[in-house]
Short mmCIF file of C-alpha atoms and ligand atoms in Angstrom, two decimals:
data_model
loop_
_atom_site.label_atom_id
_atom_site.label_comp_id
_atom_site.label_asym_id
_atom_site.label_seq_id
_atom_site.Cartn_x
_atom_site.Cartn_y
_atom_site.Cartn_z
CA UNK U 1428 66.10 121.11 80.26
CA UNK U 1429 65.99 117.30 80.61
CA UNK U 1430 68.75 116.20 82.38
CA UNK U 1431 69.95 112.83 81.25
CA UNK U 1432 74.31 113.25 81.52
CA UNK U 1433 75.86 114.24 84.37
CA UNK U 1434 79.35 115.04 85.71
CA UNK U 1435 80.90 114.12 88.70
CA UNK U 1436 84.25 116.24 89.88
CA UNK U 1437 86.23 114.14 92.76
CA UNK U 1438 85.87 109.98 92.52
CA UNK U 1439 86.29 110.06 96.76
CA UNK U 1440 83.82 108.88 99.17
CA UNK U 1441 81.17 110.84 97.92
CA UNK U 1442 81.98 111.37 94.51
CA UNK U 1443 81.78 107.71 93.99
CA UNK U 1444 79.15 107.69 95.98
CA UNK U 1445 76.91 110.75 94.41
CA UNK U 1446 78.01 108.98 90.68
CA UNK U 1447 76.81 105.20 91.69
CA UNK U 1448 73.11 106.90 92.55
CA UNK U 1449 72.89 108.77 89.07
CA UNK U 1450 74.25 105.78 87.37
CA UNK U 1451 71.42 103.33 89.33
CA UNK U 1452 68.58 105.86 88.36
CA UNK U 1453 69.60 105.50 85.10
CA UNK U 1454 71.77 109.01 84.02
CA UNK U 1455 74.52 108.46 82.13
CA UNK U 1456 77.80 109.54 84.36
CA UNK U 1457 81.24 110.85 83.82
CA UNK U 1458 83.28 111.00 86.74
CA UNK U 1459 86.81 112.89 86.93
CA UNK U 1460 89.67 113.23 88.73
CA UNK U 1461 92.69 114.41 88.39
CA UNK U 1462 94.76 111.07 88.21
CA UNK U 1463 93.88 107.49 86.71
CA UNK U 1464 94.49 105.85 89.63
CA UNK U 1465 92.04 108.21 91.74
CA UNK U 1466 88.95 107.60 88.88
CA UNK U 1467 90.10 103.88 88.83
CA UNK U 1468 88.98 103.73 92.75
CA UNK U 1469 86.34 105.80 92.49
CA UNK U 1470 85.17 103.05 90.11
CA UNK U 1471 86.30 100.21 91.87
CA UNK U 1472 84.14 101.25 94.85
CA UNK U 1473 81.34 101.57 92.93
CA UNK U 1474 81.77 97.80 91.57
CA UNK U 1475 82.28 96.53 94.88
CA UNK U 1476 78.79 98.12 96.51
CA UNK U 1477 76.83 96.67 93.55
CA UNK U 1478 79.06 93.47 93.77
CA UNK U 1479 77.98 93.36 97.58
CA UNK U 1480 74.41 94.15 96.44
CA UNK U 1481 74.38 91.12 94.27
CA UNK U 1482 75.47 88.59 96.72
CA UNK U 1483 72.58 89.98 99.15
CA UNK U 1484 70.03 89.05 96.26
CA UNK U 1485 69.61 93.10 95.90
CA UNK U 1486 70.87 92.98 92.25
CA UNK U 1487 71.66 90.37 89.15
CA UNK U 1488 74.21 90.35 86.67
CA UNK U 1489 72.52 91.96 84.47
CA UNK U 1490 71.30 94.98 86.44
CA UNK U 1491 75.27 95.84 87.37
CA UNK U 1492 75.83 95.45 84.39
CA UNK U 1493 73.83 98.01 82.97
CA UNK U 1494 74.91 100.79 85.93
CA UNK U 1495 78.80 100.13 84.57
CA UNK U 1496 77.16 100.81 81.17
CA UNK U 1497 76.11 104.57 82.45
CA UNK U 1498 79.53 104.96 83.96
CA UNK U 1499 82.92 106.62 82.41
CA UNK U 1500 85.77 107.71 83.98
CA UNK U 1501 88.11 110.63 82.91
CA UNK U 1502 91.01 112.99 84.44
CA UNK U 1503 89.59 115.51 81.50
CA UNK U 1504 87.32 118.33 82.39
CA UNK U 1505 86.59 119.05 78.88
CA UNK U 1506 84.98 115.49 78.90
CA UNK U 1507 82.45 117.16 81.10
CA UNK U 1508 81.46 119.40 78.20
CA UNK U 1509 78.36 117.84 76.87
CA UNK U 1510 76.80 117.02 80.43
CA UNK U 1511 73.79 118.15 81.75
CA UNK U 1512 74.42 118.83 85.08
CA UNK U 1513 77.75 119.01 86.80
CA UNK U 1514 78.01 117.60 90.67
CA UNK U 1515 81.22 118.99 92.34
CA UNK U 1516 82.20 116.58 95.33
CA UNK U 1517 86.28 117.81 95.86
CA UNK U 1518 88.01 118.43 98.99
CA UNK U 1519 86.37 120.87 101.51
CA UNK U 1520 88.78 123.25 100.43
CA UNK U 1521 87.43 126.69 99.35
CA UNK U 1522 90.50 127.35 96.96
CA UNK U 1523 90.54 123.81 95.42
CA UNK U 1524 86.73 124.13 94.72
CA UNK U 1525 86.59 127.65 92.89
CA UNK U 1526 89.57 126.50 90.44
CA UNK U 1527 87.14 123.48 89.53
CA UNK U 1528 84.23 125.59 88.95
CA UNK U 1529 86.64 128.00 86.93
CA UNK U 1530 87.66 125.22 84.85
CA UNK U 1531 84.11 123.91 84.38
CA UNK U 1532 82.32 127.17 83.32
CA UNK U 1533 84.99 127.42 80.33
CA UNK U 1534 84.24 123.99 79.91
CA UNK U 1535 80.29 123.52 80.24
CA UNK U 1536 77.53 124.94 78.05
CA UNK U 1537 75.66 127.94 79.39
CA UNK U 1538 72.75 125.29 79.81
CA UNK U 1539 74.97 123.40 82.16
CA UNK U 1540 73.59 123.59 85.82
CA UNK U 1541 76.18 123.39 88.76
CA UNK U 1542 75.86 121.82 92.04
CA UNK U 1543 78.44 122.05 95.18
CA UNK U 1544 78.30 118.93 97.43
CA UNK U 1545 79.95 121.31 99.96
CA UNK U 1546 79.65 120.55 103.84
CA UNK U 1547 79.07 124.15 104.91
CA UNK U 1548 81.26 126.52 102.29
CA UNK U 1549 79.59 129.43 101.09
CA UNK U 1550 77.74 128.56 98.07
CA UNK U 1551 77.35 132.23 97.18
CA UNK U 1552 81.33 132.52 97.26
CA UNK U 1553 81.93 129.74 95.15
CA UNK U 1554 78.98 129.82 92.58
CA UNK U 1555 80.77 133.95 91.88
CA UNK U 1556 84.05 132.51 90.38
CA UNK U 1557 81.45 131.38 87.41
CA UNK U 1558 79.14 133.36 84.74
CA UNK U 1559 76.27 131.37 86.13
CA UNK U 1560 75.89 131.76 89.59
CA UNK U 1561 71.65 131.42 88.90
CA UNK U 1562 72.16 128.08 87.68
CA UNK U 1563 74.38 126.87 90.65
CA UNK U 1564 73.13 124.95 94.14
CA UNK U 1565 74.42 123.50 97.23
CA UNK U 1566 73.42 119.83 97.11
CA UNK U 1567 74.96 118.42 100.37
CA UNK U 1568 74.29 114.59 100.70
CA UNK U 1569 75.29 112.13 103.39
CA UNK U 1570 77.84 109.48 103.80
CA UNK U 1571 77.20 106.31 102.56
CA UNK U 1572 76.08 108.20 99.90
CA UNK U 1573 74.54 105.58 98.15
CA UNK U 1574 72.70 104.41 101.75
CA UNK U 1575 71.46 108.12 103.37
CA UNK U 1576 67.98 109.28 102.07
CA UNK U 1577 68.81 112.69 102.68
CA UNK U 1578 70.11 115.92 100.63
CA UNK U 1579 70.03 119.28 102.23
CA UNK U 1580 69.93 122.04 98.96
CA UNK U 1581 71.47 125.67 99.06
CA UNK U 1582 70.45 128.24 97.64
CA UNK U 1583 73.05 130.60 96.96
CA UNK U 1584 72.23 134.34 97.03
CA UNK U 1585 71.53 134.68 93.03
CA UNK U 1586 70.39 130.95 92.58
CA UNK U 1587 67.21 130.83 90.66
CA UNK U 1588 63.80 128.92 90.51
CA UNK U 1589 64.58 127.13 87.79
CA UNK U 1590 67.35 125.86 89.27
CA UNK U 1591 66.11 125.02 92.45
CA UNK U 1592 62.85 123.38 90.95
CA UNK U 1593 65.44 121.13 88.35
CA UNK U 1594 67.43 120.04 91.53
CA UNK U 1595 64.09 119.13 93.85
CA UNK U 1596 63.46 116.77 90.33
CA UNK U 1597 66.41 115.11 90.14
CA UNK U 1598 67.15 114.50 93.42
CA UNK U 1599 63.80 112.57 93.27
CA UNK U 1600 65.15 110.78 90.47
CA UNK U 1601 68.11 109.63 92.33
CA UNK U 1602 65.62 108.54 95.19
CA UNK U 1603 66.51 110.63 97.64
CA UNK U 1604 64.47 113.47 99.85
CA UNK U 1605 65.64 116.94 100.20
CA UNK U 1606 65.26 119.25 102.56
CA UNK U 1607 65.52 123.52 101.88
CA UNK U 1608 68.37 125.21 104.32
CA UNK U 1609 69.39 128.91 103.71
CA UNK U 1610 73.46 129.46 103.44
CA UNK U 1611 74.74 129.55 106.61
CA UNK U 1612 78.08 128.22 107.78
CA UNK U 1613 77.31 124.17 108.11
CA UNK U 1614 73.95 124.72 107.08
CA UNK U 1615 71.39 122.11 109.44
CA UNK U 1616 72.33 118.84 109.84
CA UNK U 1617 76.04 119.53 110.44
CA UNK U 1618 75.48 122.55 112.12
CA UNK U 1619 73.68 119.72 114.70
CA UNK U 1620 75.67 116.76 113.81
CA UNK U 1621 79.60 117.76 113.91
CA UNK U 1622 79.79 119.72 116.81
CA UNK U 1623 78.39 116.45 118.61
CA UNK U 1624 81.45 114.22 116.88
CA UNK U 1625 83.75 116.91 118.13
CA UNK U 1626 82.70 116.71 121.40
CA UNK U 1627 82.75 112.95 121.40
CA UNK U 1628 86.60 113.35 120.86
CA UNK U 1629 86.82 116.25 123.86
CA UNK U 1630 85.53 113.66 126.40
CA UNK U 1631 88.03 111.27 124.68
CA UNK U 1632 90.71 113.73 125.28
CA UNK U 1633 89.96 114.45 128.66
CA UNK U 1634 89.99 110.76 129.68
CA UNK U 1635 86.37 110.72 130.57
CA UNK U 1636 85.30 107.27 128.30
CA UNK U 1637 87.54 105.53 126.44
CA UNK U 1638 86.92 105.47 122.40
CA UNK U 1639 84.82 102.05 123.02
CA UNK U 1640 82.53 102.83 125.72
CA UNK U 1641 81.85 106.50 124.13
CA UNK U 1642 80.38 104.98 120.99
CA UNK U 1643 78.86 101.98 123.07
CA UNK U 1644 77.15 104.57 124.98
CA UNK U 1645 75.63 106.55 122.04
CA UNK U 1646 74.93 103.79 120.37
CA UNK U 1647 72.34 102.18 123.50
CA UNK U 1648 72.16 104.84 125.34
CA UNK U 1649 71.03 107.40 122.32
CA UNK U 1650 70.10 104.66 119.54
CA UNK U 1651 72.40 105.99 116.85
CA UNK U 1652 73.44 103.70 114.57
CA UNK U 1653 76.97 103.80 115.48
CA UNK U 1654 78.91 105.70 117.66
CA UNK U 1655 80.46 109.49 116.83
CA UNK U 1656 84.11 108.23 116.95
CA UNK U 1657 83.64 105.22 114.53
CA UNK U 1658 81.17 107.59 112.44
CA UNK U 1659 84.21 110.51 112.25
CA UNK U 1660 86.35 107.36 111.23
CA UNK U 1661 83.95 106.99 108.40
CA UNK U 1662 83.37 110.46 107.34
CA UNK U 1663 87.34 111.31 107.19
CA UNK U 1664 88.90 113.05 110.44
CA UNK U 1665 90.17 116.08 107.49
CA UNK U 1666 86.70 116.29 106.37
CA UNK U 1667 85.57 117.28 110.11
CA UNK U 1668 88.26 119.43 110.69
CA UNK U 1669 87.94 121.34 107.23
CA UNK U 1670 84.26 121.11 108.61
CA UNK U 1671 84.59 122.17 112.39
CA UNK U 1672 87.28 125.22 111.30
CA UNK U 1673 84.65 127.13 108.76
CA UNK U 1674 82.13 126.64 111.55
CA UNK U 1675 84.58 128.21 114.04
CA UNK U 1676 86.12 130.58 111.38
CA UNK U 1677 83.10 132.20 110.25
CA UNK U 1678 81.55 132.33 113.75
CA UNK U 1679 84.61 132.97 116.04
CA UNK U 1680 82.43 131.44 118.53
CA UNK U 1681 84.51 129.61 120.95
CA UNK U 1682 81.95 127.08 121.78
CA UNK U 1683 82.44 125.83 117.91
CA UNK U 1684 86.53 125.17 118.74
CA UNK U 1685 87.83 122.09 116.86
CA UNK U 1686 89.38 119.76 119.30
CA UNK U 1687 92.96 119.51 119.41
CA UNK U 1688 93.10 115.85 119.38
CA UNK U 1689 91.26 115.97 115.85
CA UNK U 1690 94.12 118.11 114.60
CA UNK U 1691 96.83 116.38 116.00
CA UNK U 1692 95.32 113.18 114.41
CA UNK U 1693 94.71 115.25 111.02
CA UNK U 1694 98.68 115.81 111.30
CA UNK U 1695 99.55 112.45 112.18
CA UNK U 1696 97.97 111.64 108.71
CA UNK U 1697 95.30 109.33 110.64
CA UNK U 1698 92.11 110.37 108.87
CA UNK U 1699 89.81 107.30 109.87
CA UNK U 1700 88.99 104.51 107.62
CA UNK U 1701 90.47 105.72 104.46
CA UNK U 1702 93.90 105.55 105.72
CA UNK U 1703 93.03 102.27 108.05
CA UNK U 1704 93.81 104.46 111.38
CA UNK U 1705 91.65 106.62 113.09
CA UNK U 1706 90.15 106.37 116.45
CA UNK U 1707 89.99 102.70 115.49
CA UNK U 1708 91.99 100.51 113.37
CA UNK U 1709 90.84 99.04 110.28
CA UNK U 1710 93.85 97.16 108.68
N1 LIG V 842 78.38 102.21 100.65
C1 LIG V 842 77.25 101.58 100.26
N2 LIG V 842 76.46 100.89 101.10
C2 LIG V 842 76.84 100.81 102.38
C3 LIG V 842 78.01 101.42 102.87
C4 LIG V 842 78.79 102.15 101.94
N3 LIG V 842 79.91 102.79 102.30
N4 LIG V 842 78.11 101.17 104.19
C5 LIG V 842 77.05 100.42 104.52
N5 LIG V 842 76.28 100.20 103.44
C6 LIG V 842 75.03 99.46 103.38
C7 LIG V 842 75.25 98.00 103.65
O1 LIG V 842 75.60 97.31 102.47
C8 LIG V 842 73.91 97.57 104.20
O2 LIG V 842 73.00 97.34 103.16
P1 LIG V 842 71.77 96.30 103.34
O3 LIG V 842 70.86 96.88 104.37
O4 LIG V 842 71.18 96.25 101.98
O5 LIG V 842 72.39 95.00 103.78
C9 LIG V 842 73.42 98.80 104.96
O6 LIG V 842 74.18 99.89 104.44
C10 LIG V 842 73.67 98.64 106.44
O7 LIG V 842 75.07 98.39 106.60
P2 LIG V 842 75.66 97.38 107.68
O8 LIG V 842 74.65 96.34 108.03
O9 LIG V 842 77.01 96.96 107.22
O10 LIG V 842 76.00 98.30 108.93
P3 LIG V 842 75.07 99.27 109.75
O11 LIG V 842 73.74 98.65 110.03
O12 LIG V 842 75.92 99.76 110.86
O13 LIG V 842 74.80 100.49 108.76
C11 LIG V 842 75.38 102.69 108.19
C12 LIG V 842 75.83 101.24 108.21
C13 LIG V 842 74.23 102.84 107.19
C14 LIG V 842 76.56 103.50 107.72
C15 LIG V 842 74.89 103.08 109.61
O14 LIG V 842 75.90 102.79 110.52
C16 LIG V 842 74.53 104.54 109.72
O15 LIG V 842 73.47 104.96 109.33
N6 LIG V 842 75.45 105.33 110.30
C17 LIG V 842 75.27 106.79 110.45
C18 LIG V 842 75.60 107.45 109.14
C19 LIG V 842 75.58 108.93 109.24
O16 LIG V 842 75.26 109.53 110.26
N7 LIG V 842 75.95 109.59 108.13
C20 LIG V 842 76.06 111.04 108.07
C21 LIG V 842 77.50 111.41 108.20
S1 LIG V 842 77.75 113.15 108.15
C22 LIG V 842 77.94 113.51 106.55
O17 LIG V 842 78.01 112.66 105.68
C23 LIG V 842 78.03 114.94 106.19
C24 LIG V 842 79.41 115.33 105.71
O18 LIG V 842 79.26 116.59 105.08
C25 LIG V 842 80.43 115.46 106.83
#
């Protein structure tokens, strides 16, 4: 099938994020919520990155104008109907995810392919609430969405070649490289990567560095880009726990333990730069 509209479920960080890429390549993109003011962000966001884009030279007038021109917001699933290809990117919440695809496969075509941007859910799991768990993939990408070249795909355990050879394509078509992981709780890079942010906030906890000189020191002493505390701030601190509790859940290996001061923080409603406190402030 040649994929030219797509649908994007959850205008968050990645949502917004996941639709600006389809939009720039050129696919025409609905993106839902389920409230105005959530799409109307979502949007907003969007603007903004190809507003900052323009004043770095990166884009004209014209070009942004012509992304906003693939883009359409909607709190309506049944607008989905006539897509191509729908991108989930809700909550890492197994419940909240299955009632989307439930909605969607009533919704969608049987032509309609489905992609999960979980972080490490069970693709299987979720792509069996729908009468098309062949055409359904894990397509995990990486915050800044529109910045990180990669996306890891999952294959669930009835997803077929067709489905897997569509998804190589258009991820290629949003510019980005993919690598092949088999379902496994986390699947690679956050398998790698989240346990490391979690243990960044142990030796917080324990009063070994403060939140400064931890992210100073991974920062020269490792050369990441920025430090694990002020990259947790970015991803959400309720993404990483969602995140760090399947890892532990489905492993009940101890070593995979979320750290209590990420749940307290969770509770305290501090969840990083979206809600201007984290480990840092950002007001
Ligand atoms: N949206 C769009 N563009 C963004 C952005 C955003 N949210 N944040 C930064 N950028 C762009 C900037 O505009 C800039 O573009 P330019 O090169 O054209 O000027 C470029 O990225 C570099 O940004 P800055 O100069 O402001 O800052 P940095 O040099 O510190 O780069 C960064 C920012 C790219 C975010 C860099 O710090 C980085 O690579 N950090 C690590 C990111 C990472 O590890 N992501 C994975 C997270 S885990 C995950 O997503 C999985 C999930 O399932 C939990």
């Amino acid at each position: 099938m040649n994929i030219r509209k797509i649908g994007v479920i959850g205008a968050g960080i990645m949502g917004s994020g996941i639709a600006q890429v389809a939009a720039q390549a050129g696919f025409k993109v609905i993106l839902r919520d389920i409230n105005q003011d959530l799409v109307d962000h979502g949007l907003a966001k969007i603007r903004n990155n190809l507003e900052k884009d323009k004043s770095k030279g990166k884009r004209t007038e014209e070009g942004i104008k012509s992304i906003l021109n693939n883009l359409e917001g909607t709190v309506n699933i049944s607008d989905l109907t006539s897509c191509h290809y729908a991108i989930e990117a809700a909550v890492e919440k197994i419940s909240i995810k299955k009632e989307i695809f439930r909605e969607l496969d009533k919704a969608c075509g049987p032509e309609t392919f489905f992609a999960t941007n979980t972080s490490g859910l069970s693709v299987t799991e979720i792509a069996g609430v729908t009468g098309r768990p062949h055409k359904f993939i894990g397509m995990h990408f990486f915050n800044p969405v529109p910045v990180m070249k990669l996306v890891e795909l999952v294959k669930g355990a009835k997803t077929d070649a067709n489905t897997v050879k569509t998804t190589t394509t258009l991820i290629k078509d949003f510019g980005k490289e993919a690598i092949f992981v088999e379902e496994a709780p986390l699947f690679a890079v956050n398998r790698i990567l989240v346990p490391m942010l979690n243990e960044a906030m142990f030796v917080l906890m324990e009063g070994i560095a403060s939140a400064e000189d931890i992210d100073k020191g991974m920062h020269l002493g490792a050369n990441h880009p920025i430090g694990p505390l002020a990259l947790s701030d970015m991803v959400g601190l309720d993404t990483l726990l969602f995140v760090m509790d399947t890892l532990y859940e489905e492993t009940r290996d101890s070593k995979y333990r979320p750290c209590p001061l990420l749940r307290k923080m969770v509770r305290a409603g501090n969840l990083g730069k979206k809600t201007g406190q984290g480990f840092y402030n950002y007001s």
